[in-house]
Amino acid sequence: MAPERRPASHRAFGSVLLSRSSFLDAALILAVPTVLIAVFALPASVRETYVLAYTAPTLATMFTSHFVHQTQSHLLANLLGYGFVVPLTYLLCVLSGRRQLFRVVFVSLLVSLPFALSALNLLFIRPRVGYGFSGVVMGYFGFLPLALFGYFEQQVALDVDRHHSPILFFLGIATISVAVTSATAAGVLIAAAALVICGVYAKRLFGSVDIVGRLSSGLRETTPGYAELGAVGVVVFLSYPFVAFPSNPIGDGTVVNLYTHLLGFALGFISTYSLRLMTGFGFDET
């Protein structure tokens, strides 16, 4: 027997958003850029004390280094990334009735990822320093696939659910591979392997069903505004890796830590997917 389709919401997009969002959520989201700007306003000599030196790490700098930026361009880039990824993920969660999940994941990643990313960087001791919020932004980016599939399940009339979110994770890996090493054989092989895995998941999800017909039918049943937000989410997911993983990461005496970016994405997805898979937290919110 075929599974029943979860009906899409017929309430106006704006009214649902206003009824489910809160000033607490806005304050929570705005707190991070406020702290980043406040830290940047400190004297350079003070900021340097918060930077993680890989040859002389401390527990404090393992956390604080992720909130330090030494140039305006670096700060602006991370603020823009945060501004695209986090509010979008919040909207997807709120409109799919999973605001509490967003709050738990948001705070958990903010507290745990700096330590985890620093610890994994310390596995390779080198005479360098690390700083910047981009690894944590990538952790939130890793939460985006789960938020998208939860949104499609709840608000867009498509037969998908959280168990299929690894499709986007492996698609993200393929996109990152193309962004970083598209000109090399290794990049092509990694991207191809990731796309094969995506195909396996897609086959499991859709089987022999008419995908185009299902998509067209689902979009026709969806109230205006919901499908557009989902489309924005997909576009951001497919385009942001080309910003976070530049093909030439060296510039102005610094090196973009692509290793940290990849770790952030992977840890962000795996931790949130495992949380919901093992505990079911947040699936039955209304």
PDB file of C-alpha atoms in Angstrom:
ATOM      1  CA  MET A   1       0.000   0.000   0.000  1.00  0.00           C
ATOM      2  CA  ALA A   2       1.415   3.378  -0.973  1.00  0.00           C
ATOM      3  CA  PRO A   3       2.139   5.790   1.882  1.00  0.00           C
ATOM      4  CA  GLU A   4      -0.243   8.700   2.362  1.00  0.00           C
ATOM      5  CA  ARG A   5       1.034  12.115   1.367  1.00  0.00           C
ATOM      6  CA  ARG A   6       1.276  14.662   4.148  1.00  0.00           C
ATOM      7  CA  PRO A   7      -0.902  17.614   3.085  1.00  0.00           C
ATOM      8  CA  ALA A   8       0.821  20.900   2.512  1.00  0.00           C
ATOM      9  CA  SER A   9      -0.196  23.893   4.595  1.00  0.00           C
ATOM     10  CA  HIS A  10      -2.909  26.092   3.110  1.00  0.00           C
ATOM     11  CA  ARG A  11      -2.379  28.950   5.552  1.00  0.00           C
ATOM     12  CA  ALA A  12      -0.813  32.091   4.136  1.00  0.00           C
ATOM     13  CA  PHE A  13       2.972  32.082   4.264  1.00  0.00           C
ATOM     14  CA  GLY A  14       3.243  35.385   6.128  1.00  0.00           C
ATOM     15  CA  SER A  15       0.629  34.569   8.765  1.00  0.00           C
ATOM     16  CA  VAL A  16       2.272  31.267   9.632  1.00  0.00           C
ATOM     17  CA  LEU A  17       5.680  32.906   9.926  1.00  0.00           C
ATOM     18  CA  LEU A  18       4.380  35.684  12.184  1.00  0.00           C
ATOM     19  CA  SER A  19       2.505  33.261  14.425  1.00  0.00           C
ATOM     20  CA  ARG A  20       5.450  30.901  14.917  1.00  0.00           C
ATOM     21  CA  SER A  21       8.473  33.193  15.123  1.00  0.00           C
ATOM     22  CA  SER A  22       9.446  35.095  18.261  1.00  0.00           C
ATOM     23  CA  PHE A  23      11.648  37.946  19.489  1.00  0.00           C
ATOM     24  CA  LEU A  24      13.626  35.380  21.500  1.00  0.00           C
ATOM     25  CA  ASP A  25      14.610  33.603  18.312  1.00  0.00           C
ATOM     26  CA  ALA A  26      15.597  36.878  16.659  1.00  0.00           C
ATOM     27  CA  ALA A  27      17.694  37.831  19.682  1.00  0.00           C
ATOM     28  CA  LEU A  28      19.342  34.404  19.664  1.00  0.00           C
ATOM     29  CA  ILE A  29      20.278  34.665  15.989  1.00  0.00           C
ATOM     30  CA  LEU A  30      21.464  38.287  16.257  1.00  0.00           C
ATOM     31  CA  ALA A  31      23.576  37.569  19.344  1.00  0.00           C
ATOM     32  CA  VAL A  32      26.273  35.837  17.291  1.00  0.00           C
ATOM     33  CA  PRO A  33      27.035  38.658  14.820  1.00  0.00           C
ATOM     34  CA  THR A  34      26.862  41.100  17.732  1.00  0.00           C
ATOM     35  CA  VAL A  35      29.578  39.165  19.562  1.00  0.00           C
ATOM     36  CA  LEU A  36      31.695  38.821  16.407  1.00  0.00           C
ATOM     37  CA  ILE A  37      31.557  42.567  15.780  1.00  0.00           C
ATOM     38  CA  ALA A  38      32.253  43.351  19.446  1.00  0.00           C
ATOM     39  CA  VAL A  39      35.323  41.094  19.452  1.00  0.00           C
ATOM     40  CA  PHE A  40      36.570  42.692  16.231  1.00  0.00           C
ATOM     41  CA  ALA A  41      36.229  46.115  17.870  1.00  0.00           C
ATOM     42  CA  LEU A  42      38.818  45.120  20.486  1.00  0.00           C
ATOM     43  CA  PRO A  43      42.429  46.260  20.001  1.00  0.00           C
ATOM     44  CA  ALA A  44      44.438  43.966  17.742  1.00  0.00           C
ATOM     45  CA  SER A  45      46.798  43.104  20.597  1.00  0.00           C
ATOM     46  CA  VAL A  46      43.853  41.876  22.675  1.00  0.00           C
ATOM     47  CA  ARG A  47      42.362  39.871  19.810  1.00  0.00           C
ATOM     48  CA  GLU A  48      45.672  38.091  19.298  1.00  0.00           C
ATOM     49  CA  THR A  49      45.468  36.652  22.825  1.00  0.00           C
ATOM     50  CA  TYR A  50      42.258  34.842  21.837  1.00  0.00           C
ATOM     51  CA  VAL A  51      43.749  33.200  18.731  1.00  0.00           C
ATOM     52  CA  LEU A  52      44.566  29.484  18.742  1.00  0.00           C
ATOM     53  CA  ALA A  53      48.271  28.780  18.288  1.00  0.00           C
ATOM     54  CA  TYR A  54      48.575  25.176  17.125  1.00  0.00           C
ATOM     55  CA  THR A  55      51.926  24.755  18.845  1.00  0.00           C
ATOM     56  CA  ALA A  56      50.697  26.196  22.156  1.00  0.00           C
ATOM     57  CA  PRO A  57      46.962  25.540  22.459  1.00  0.00           C
ATOM     58  CA  THR A  58      44.832  26.262  25.507  1.00  0.00           C
ATOM     59  CA  LEU A  59      41.291  25.208  26.288  1.00  0.00           C
ATOM     60  CA  ALA A  60      40.186  28.839  26.223  1.00  0.00           C
ATOM     61  CA  THR A  61      41.693  29.670  22.825  1.00  0.00           C
ATOM     62  CA  MET A  62      40.277  26.464  21.346  1.00  0.00           C
ATOM     63  CA  PHE A  63      36.890  28.139  21.798  1.00  0.00           C
ATOM     64  CA  THR A  64      37.569  31.874  21.540  1.00  0.00           C
ATOM     65  CA  SER A  65      39.629  31.668  18.343  1.00  0.00           C
ATOM     66  CA  HIS A  66      36.470  30.976  16.349  1.00  0.00           C
ATOM     67  CA  PHE A  67      35.083  34.388  17.279  1.00  0.00           C
ATOM     68  CA  VAL A  68      38.214  36.323  16.257  1.00  0.00           C
ATOM     69  CA  HIS A  69      38.780  38.057  12.912  1.00  0.00           C
ATOM     70  CA  GLN A  70      41.801  40.140  12.037  1.00  0.00           C
ATOM     71  CA  THR A  71      40.514  41.950   8.928  1.00  0.00           C
ATOM     72  CA  GLN A  72      37.246  43.584   7.987  1.00  0.00           C
ATOM     73  CA  SER A  73      36.966  41.491   4.820  1.00  0.00           C
ATOM     74  CA  HIS A  74      37.308  38.262   6.806  1.00  0.00           C
ATOM     75  CA  LEU A  75      34.659  39.369   9.304  1.00  0.00           C
ATOM     76  CA  LEU A  76      32.316  40.542   6.553  1.00  0.00           C
ATOM     77  CA  ALA A  77      32.636  37.275   4.633  1.00  0.00           C
ATOM     78  CA  ASN A  78      31.692  35.239   7.702  1.00  0.00           C
ATOM     79  CA  LEU A  79      28.856  37.596   8.639  1.00  0.00           C
ATOM     80  CA  LEU A  80      27.443  37.288   5.133  1.00  0.00           C
ATOM     81  CA  GLY A  81      27.723  33.492   5.220  1.00  0.00           C
ATOM     82  CA  TYR A  82      26.029  33.395   8.603  1.00  0.00           C
ATOM     83  CA  GLY A  83      23.379  35.843   7.376  1.00  0.00           C
ATOM     84  CA  PHE A  84      22.464  33.605   4.449  1.00  0.00           C
ATOM     85  CA  VAL A  85      22.632  30.196   6.114  1.00  0.00           C
ATOM     86  CA  VAL A  86      21.255  30.636   9.632  1.00  0.00           C
ATOM     87  CA  PRO A  87      18.130  32.775   9.009  1.00  0.00           C
ATOM     88  CA  LEU A  88      17.236  30.538   6.058  1.00  0.00           C
ATOM     89  CA  THR A  89      17.590  27.407   8.193  1.00  0.00           C
ATOM     90  CA  TYR A  90      15.519  29.074  10.908  1.00  0.00           C
ATOM     91  CA  LEU A  91      12.696  29.884   8.473  1.00  0.00           C
ATOM     92  CA  LEU A  92      12.671  26.315   7.173  1.00  0.00           C
ATOM     93  CA  CYS A  93      12.490  24.919  10.708  1.00  0.00           C
ATOM     94  CA  VAL A  94       9.861  27.376  11.961  1.00  0.00           C
ATOM     95  CA  LEU A  95       7.575  26.895   8.975  1.00  0.00           C
ATOM     96  CA  SER A  96       7.810  23.112   9.310  1.00  0.00           C
ATOM     97  CA  GLY A  97       6.911  23.276  13.022  1.00  0.00           C
ATOM     98  CA  ARG A  98      10.399  22.481  14.336  1.00  0.00           C
ATOM     99  CA  ARG A  99      11.436  25.654  16.111  1.00  0.00           C
ATOM    100  CA  GLN A 100      12.554  23.815  19.242  1.00  0.00           C
ATOM    101  CA  LEU A 101      14.838  21.632  17.158  1.00  0.00           C
ATOM    102  CA  PHE A 102      16.429  24.720  15.637  1.00  0.00           C
ATOM    103  CA  ARG A 103      17.056  26.195  19.086  1.00  0.00           C
ATOM    104  CA  VAL A 104      18.665  23.018  20.387  1.00  0.00           C
ATOM    105  CA  VAL A 105      20.853  22.542  17.303  1.00  0.00           C
ATOM    106  CA  PHE A 106      21.777  26.224  17.102  1.00  0.00           C
ATOM    107  CA  VAL A 107      23.017  26.402  20.689  1.00  0.00           C
ATOM    108  CA  SER A 108      24.596  22.929  20.632  1.00  0.00           C
ATOM    109  CA  LEU A 109      26.672  23.647  17.530  1.00  0.00           C
ATOM    110  CA  LEU A 110      27.657  27.065  18.815  1.00  0.00           C
ATOM    111  CA  VAL A 111      29.013  25.550  22.034  1.00  0.00           C
ATOM    112  CA  SER A 112      30.488  22.268  20.790  1.00  0.00           C
ATOM    113  CA  LEU A 113      31.807  22.933  17.279  1.00  0.00           C
ATOM    114  CA  PRO A 114      34.584  25.371  18.259  1.00  0.00           C
ATOM    115  CA  PHE A 115      36.121  22.772  20.583  1.00  0.00           C
ATOM    116  CA  ALA A 116      35.633  19.911  18.109  1.00  0.00           C
ATOM    117  CA  LEU A 117      37.079  21.811  15.149  1.00  0.00           C
ATOM    118  CA  SER A 118      40.050  23.045  17.163  1.00  0.00           C
ATOM    119  CA  ALA A 119      40.769  19.567  18.508  1.00  0.00           C
ATOM    120  CA  LEU A 120      40.710  18.047  15.026  1.00  0.00           C
ATOM    121  CA  ASN A 121      43.038  20.768  13.758  1.00  0.00           C
ATOM    122  CA  LEU A 122      45.460  20.008  16.581  1.00  0.00           C
ATOM    123  CA  LEU A 123      45.886  16.509  15.159  1.00  0.00           C
ATOM    124  CA  PHE A 124      48.231  18.146  12.645  1.00  0.00           C
ATOM    125  CA  ILE A 125      50.580  20.368  14.629  1.00  0.00           C
ATOM    126  CA  ARG A 126      52.150  23.109  12.519  1.00  0.00           C
ATOM    127  CA  PRO A 127      53.589  26.529  13.307  1.00  0.00           C
ATOM    128  CA  ARG A 128      50.427  28.449  12.473  1.00  0.00           C
ATOM    129  CA  VAL A 129      47.454  30.069  14.159  1.00  0.00           C
ATOM    130  CA  GLY A 130      43.784  29.512  13.490  1.00  0.00           C
ATOM    131  CA  TYR A 131      40.863  31.878  13.864  1.00  0.00           C
ATOM    132  CA  GLY A 132      37.529  32.782  12.307  1.00  0.00           C
ATOM    133  CA  PHE A 133      33.869  31.761  12.520  1.00  0.00           C
ATOM    134  CA  SER A 134      33.625  30.078   9.122  1.00  0.00           C
ATOM    135  CA  GLY A 135      33.929  26.531  10.491  1.00  0.00           C
ATOM    136  CA  VAL A 136      30.909  27.081  12.713  1.00  0.00           C
ATOM    137  CA  VAL A 137      29.005  28.625   9.804  1.00  0.00           C
ATOM    138  CA  MET A 138      29.711  25.435   7.868  1.00  0.00           C
ATOM    139  CA  GLY A 139      28.305  23.476  10.813  1.00  0.00           C
ATOM    140  CA  TYR A 140      25.034  25.364  10.418  1.00  0.00           C
ATOM    141  CA  PHE A 141      25.292  24.756   6.687  1.00  0.00           C
ATOM    142  CA  GLY A 142      25.465  21.033   7.502  1.00  0.00           C
ATOM    143  CA  PHE A 143      22.128  21.394   9.317  1.00  0.00           C
ATOM    144  CA  LEU A 144      20.524  22.852   6.183  1.00  0.00           C
ATOM    145  CA  PRO A 145      19.873  19.498   4.377  1.00  0.00           C
ATOM    146  CA  LEU A 146      17.878  18.197   7.329  1.00  0.00           C
ATOM    147  CA  ALA A 147      15.957  21.470   7.601  1.00  0.00           C
ATOM    148  CA  LEU A 148      15.183  21.366   3.881  1.00  0.00           C
ATOM    149  CA  PHE A 149      13.849  17.820   3.907  1.00  0.00           C
ATOM    150  CA  GLY A 150      11.820  18.484   7.049  1.00  0.00           C
ATOM    151  CA  TYR A 151      10.372  21.528   5.319  1.00  0.00           C
ATOM    152  CA  PHE A 152       9.559  19.652   2.119  1.00  0.00           C
ATOM    153  CA  GLU A 153       7.912  16.911   4.171  1.00  0.00           C
ATOM    154  CA  GLN A 154       5.753  19.331   6.144  1.00  0.00           C
ATOM    155  CA  GLN A 155       4.982  22.291   3.896  1.00  0.00           C
ATOM    156  CA  VAL A 156       5.476  21.155   0.317  1.00  0.00           C
ATOM    157  CA  ALA A 157       3.366  18.282  -0.945  1.00  0.00           C
ATOM    158  CA  LEU A 158       6.281  15.964  -1.716  1.00  0.00           C
ATOM    159  CA  ASP A 159       6.721  12.428  -0.382  1.00  0.00           C
ATOM    160  CA  VAL A 160      10.075  12.963   1.325  1.00  0.00           C
ATOM    161  CA  ASP A 161      11.192  12.906   4.944  1.00  0.00           C
ATOM    162  CA  ARG A 162      14.262  13.268   7.141  1.00  0.00           C
ATOM    163  CA  HIS A 163      15.610   9.813   6.273  1.00  0.00           C
ATOM    164  CA  HIS A 164      16.331  11.012   2.751  1.00  0.00           C
ATOM    165  CA  SER A 165      18.385  14.069   3.772  1.00  0.00           C
ATOM    166  CA  PRO A 166      21.714  12.235   3.137  1.00  0.00           C
ATOM    167  CA  ILE A 167      20.964  12.827  -0.551  1.00  0.00           C
ATOM    168  CA  LEU A 168      21.743  16.493  -0.049  1.00  0.00           C
ATOM    169  CA  PHE A 169      24.735  15.732   2.164  1.00  0.00           C
ATOM    170  CA  PHE A 170      26.437  13.684  -0.533  1.00  0.00           C
ATOM    171  CA  LEU A 171      25.351  16.187  -3.164  1.00  0.00           C
ATOM    172  CA  GLY A 172      27.051  18.811  -1.001  1.00  0.00           C
ATOM    173  CA  ILE A 173      30.234  16.722  -0.932  1.00  0.00           C
ATOM    174  CA  ALA A 174      30.099  16.473  -4.723  1.00  0.00           C
ATOM    175  CA  THR A 175      29.616  20.225  -5.041  1.00  0.00           C
ATOM    176  CA  ILE A 176      32.511  20.909  -2.665  1.00  0.00           C
ATOM    177  CA  SER A 177      34.737  18.573  -4.670  1.00  0.00           C
ATOM    178  CA  VAL A 178      33.889  20.418  -7.863  1.00  0.00           C
ATOM    179  CA  ALA A 179      34.491  23.802  -6.205  1.00  0.00           C
ATOM    180  CA  VAL A 180      37.899  22.867  -4.797  1.00  0.00           C
ATOM    181  CA  THR A 181      39.480  20.381  -7.174  1.00  0.00           C
ATOM    182  CA  SER A 182      37.410  20.326 -10.340  1.00  0.00           C
ATOM    183  CA  ALA A 183      40.542  20.520 -12.477  1.00  0.00           C
ATOM    184  CA  THR A 184      42.108  17.415 -10.953  1.00  0.00           C
ATOM    185  CA  ALA A 185      41.395  13.728 -11.361  1.00  0.00           C
ATOM    186  CA  ALA A 186      40.926  13.344  -7.596  1.00  0.00           C
ATOM    187  CA  GLY A 187      38.214  16.006  -7.571  1.00  0.00           C
ATOM    188  CA  VAL A 188      36.398  14.361 -10.465  1.00  0.00           C
ATOM    189  CA  LEU A 189      36.535  10.932  -8.790  1.00  0.00           C
ATOM    190  CA  ILE A 190      35.276  12.248  -5.427  1.00  0.00           C
ATOM    191  CA  ALA A 191      32.466  14.165  -7.101  1.00  0.00           C
ATOM    192  CA  ALA A 192      31.521  11.131  -9.196  1.00  0.00           C
ATOM    193  CA  ALA A 193      31.464   8.835  -6.149  1.00  0.00           C
ATOM    194  CA  ALA A 194      29.303  11.289  -4.227  1.00  0.00           C
ATOM    195  CA  LEU A 195      26.896  11.593  -7.150  1.00  0.00           C
ATOM    196  CA  VAL A 196      26.609   7.797  -7.382  1.00  0.00           C
ATOM    197  CA  ILE A 197      25.642   7.672  -3.710  1.00  0.00           C
ATOM    198  CA  CYS A 198      23.105  10.446  -4.350  1.00  0.00           C
ATOM    199  CA  GLY A 199      21.672   8.339  -7.157  1.00  0.00           C
ATOM    200  CA  VAL A 200      21.317   5.323  -4.863  1.00  0.00           C
ATOM    201  CA  TYR A 201      19.428   7.390  -2.307  1.00  0.00           C
ATOM    202  CA  ALA A 202      17.285   8.969  -5.036  1.00  0.00           C
ATOM    203  CA  LYS A 203      16.414   5.515  -6.351  1.00  0.00           C
ATOM    204  CA  ARG A 204      15.406   4.484  -2.842  1.00  0.00           C
ATOM    205  CA  LEU A 205      13.343   7.631  -2.437  1.00  0.00           C
ATOM    206  CA  PHE A 206      11.508   7.718  -5.759  1.00  0.00           C
ATOM    207  CA  GLY A 207      11.833   4.191  -7.115  1.00  0.00           C
ATOM    208  CA  SER A 208       9.998   3.955 -10.418  1.00  0.00           C
ATOM    209  CA  VAL A 209       7.678   6.856  -9.612  1.00  0.00           C
ATOM    210  CA  ASP A 210       7.318   9.671 -12.130  1.00  0.00           C
ATOM    211  CA  ILE A 211       9.528  12.237 -10.381  1.00  0.00           C
ATOM    212  CA  VAL A 212       8.586  15.121 -12.671  1.00  0.00           C
ATOM    213  CA  GLY A 213       4.888  14.352 -12.326  1.00  0.00           C
ATOM    214  CA  ARG A 214       5.102  14.095  -8.550  1.00  0.00           C
ATOM    215  CA  LEU A 215       7.019  17.359  -8.327  1.00  0.00           C
ATOM    216  CA  SER A 216       4.534  19.172 -10.566  1.00  0.00           C
ATOM    217  CA  SER A 217       1.598  17.818  -8.594  1.00  0.00           C
ATOM    218  CA  GLY A 218       3.201  18.698  -5.270  1.00  0.00           C
ATOM    219  CA  LEU A 219       3.971  22.259  -6.323  1.00  0.00           C
ATOM    220  CA  ARG A 220       0.400  22.783  -7.558  1.00  0.00           C
ATOM    221  CA  GLU A 221      -0.911  21.804  -4.116  1.00  0.00           C
ATOM    222  CA  THR A 222       1.460  24.128  -2.297  1.00  0.00           C
ATOM    223  CA  THR A 223       0.363  27.554  -1.075  1.00  0.00           C
ATOM    224  CA  PRO A 224       2.344  30.410  -2.713  1.00  0.00           C
ATOM    225  CA  GLY A 225       5.460  31.322  -0.789  1.00  0.00           C
ATOM    226  CA  TYR A 226       6.315  27.875   0.530  1.00  0.00           C
ATOM    227  CA  ALA A 227       7.703  26.415  -2.683  1.00  0.00           C
ATOM    228  CA  GLU A 228       9.666  29.613  -3.335  1.00  0.00           C
ATOM    229  CA  LEU A 229      11.370  29.414   0.064  1.00  0.00           C
ATOM    230  CA  GLY A 230      12.259  25.785  -0.592  1.00  0.00           C
ATOM    231  CA  ALA A 231      13.745  26.781  -3.953  1.00  0.00           C
ATOM    232  CA  VAL A 232      15.832  29.490  -2.281  1.00  0.00           C
ATOM    233  CA  GLY A 233      17.082  26.891   0.189  1.00  0.00           C
ATOM    234  CA  VAL A 234      18.171  24.561  -2.603  1.00  0.00           C
ATOM    235  CA  VAL A 235      19.904  27.383  -4.493  1.00  0.00           C
ATOM    236  CA  VAL A 236      21.813  28.485  -1.380  1.00  0.00           C
ATOM    237  CA  PHE A 237      22.794  24.897  -0.644  1.00  0.00           C
ATOM    238  CA  LEU A 238      24.189  24.353  -4.139  1.00  0.00           C
ATOM    239  CA  SER A 239      25.922  27.725  -4.456  1.00  0.00           C
ATOM    240  CA  TYR A 240      27.442  28.423  -1.033  1.00  0.00           C
ATOM    241  CA  PRO A 241      30.165  25.719  -1.325  1.00  0.00           C
ATOM    242  CA  PHE A 242      31.712  27.737  -4.160  1.00  0.00           C
ATOM    243  CA  VAL A 243      32.102  30.620  -1.698  1.00  0.00           C
ATOM    244  CA  ALA A 244      33.260  28.560   1.286  1.00  0.00           C
ATOM    245  CA  PHE A 245      35.667  26.417  -0.771  1.00  0.00           C
ATOM    246  CA  PRO A 246      37.558  28.691  -3.154  1.00  0.00           C
ATOM    247  CA  SER A 247      39.739  26.991  -5.730  1.00  0.00           C
ATOM    248  CA  ASN A 248      42.616  29.241  -4.621  1.00  0.00           C
ATOM    249  CA  PRO A 249      42.500  29.461  -0.818  1.00  0.00           C
ATOM    250  CA  ILE A 250      45.732  31.487  -0.464  1.00  0.00           C
ATOM    251  CA  GLY A 251      45.699  35.267  -0.277  1.00  0.00           C
ATOM    252  CA  ASP A 252      46.938  38.292   1.700  1.00  0.00           C
ATOM    253  CA  GLY A 253      49.287  36.217   3.826  1.00  0.00           C
ATOM    254  CA  THR A 254      46.510  33.903   5.022  1.00  0.00           C
ATOM    255  CA  VAL A 255      45.197  30.514   3.974  1.00  0.00           C
ATOM    256  CA  VAL A 256      41.516  29.550   4.014  1.00  0.00           C
ATOM    257  CA  ASN A 257      41.287  26.428   6.177  1.00  0.00           C
ATOM    258  CA  LEU A 258      39.352  24.168   3.809  1.00  0.00           C
ATOM    259  CA  TYR A 259      39.901  21.271   6.207  1.00  0.00           C
ATOM    260  CA  THR A 260      37.981  23.110   8.935  1.00  0.00           C
ATOM    261  CA  HIS A 261      35.220  24.032   6.497  1.00  0.00           C
ATOM    262  CA  LEU A 262      34.763  20.419   5.444  1.00  0.00           C
ATOM    263  CA  LEU A 263      34.827  19.233   9.050  1.00  0.00           C
ATOM    264  CA  GLY A 264      32.235  21.832   9.995  1.00  0.00           C
ATOM    265  CA  PHE A 265      29.891  20.721   7.222  1.00  0.00           C
ATOM    266  CA  ALA A 266      30.308  17.025   8.022  1.00  0.00           C
ATOM    267  CA  LEU A 267      29.998  17.409  11.795  1.00  0.00           C
ATOM    268  CA  GLY A 268      27.021  19.732  11.449  1.00  0.00           C
ATOM    269  CA  PHE A 269      25.125  17.234   9.320  1.00  0.00           C
ATOM    270  CA  ILE A 270      26.150  14.025  11.090  1.00  0.00           C
ATOM    271  CA  SER A 271      25.436  15.329  14.590  1.00  0.00           C
ATOM    272  CA  THR A 272      22.006  16.770  13.768  1.00  0.00           C
ATOM    273  CA  TYR A 273      21.005  13.802  11.613  1.00  0.00           C
ATOM    274  CA  SER A 274      22.058  11.378  14.345  1.00  0.00           C
ATOM    275  CA  LEU A 275      20.166  13.398  16.960  1.00  0.00           C
ATOM    276  CA  ARG A 276      16.920  13.180  15.062  1.00  0.00           C
ATOM    277  CA  LEU A 277      17.454   9.631  13.816  1.00  0.00           C
ATOM    278  CA  MET A 278      18.216   8.162  17.239  1.00  0.00           C
ATOM    279  CA  THR A 279      15.950  10.294  19.431  1.00  0.00           C
ATOM    280  CA  GLY A 280      13.291  11.544  17.050  1.00  0.00           C
ATOM    281  CA  PHE A 281      13.596  14.930  18.751  1.00  0.00           C
ATOM    282  CA  GLY A 282      11.560  17.643  17.075  1.00  0.00           C
ATOM    283  CA  PHE A 283       9.619  15.502  14.603  1.00  0.00           C
ATOM    284  CA  ASP A 284       6.217  15.859  16.235  1.00  0.00           C
ATOM    285  CA  GLU A 285       6.230  19.591  16.902  1.00  0.00           C
ATOM    286  CA  THR A 286       3.294  21.619  15.674  1.00  0.00           C
TER     287      THR A 286
END
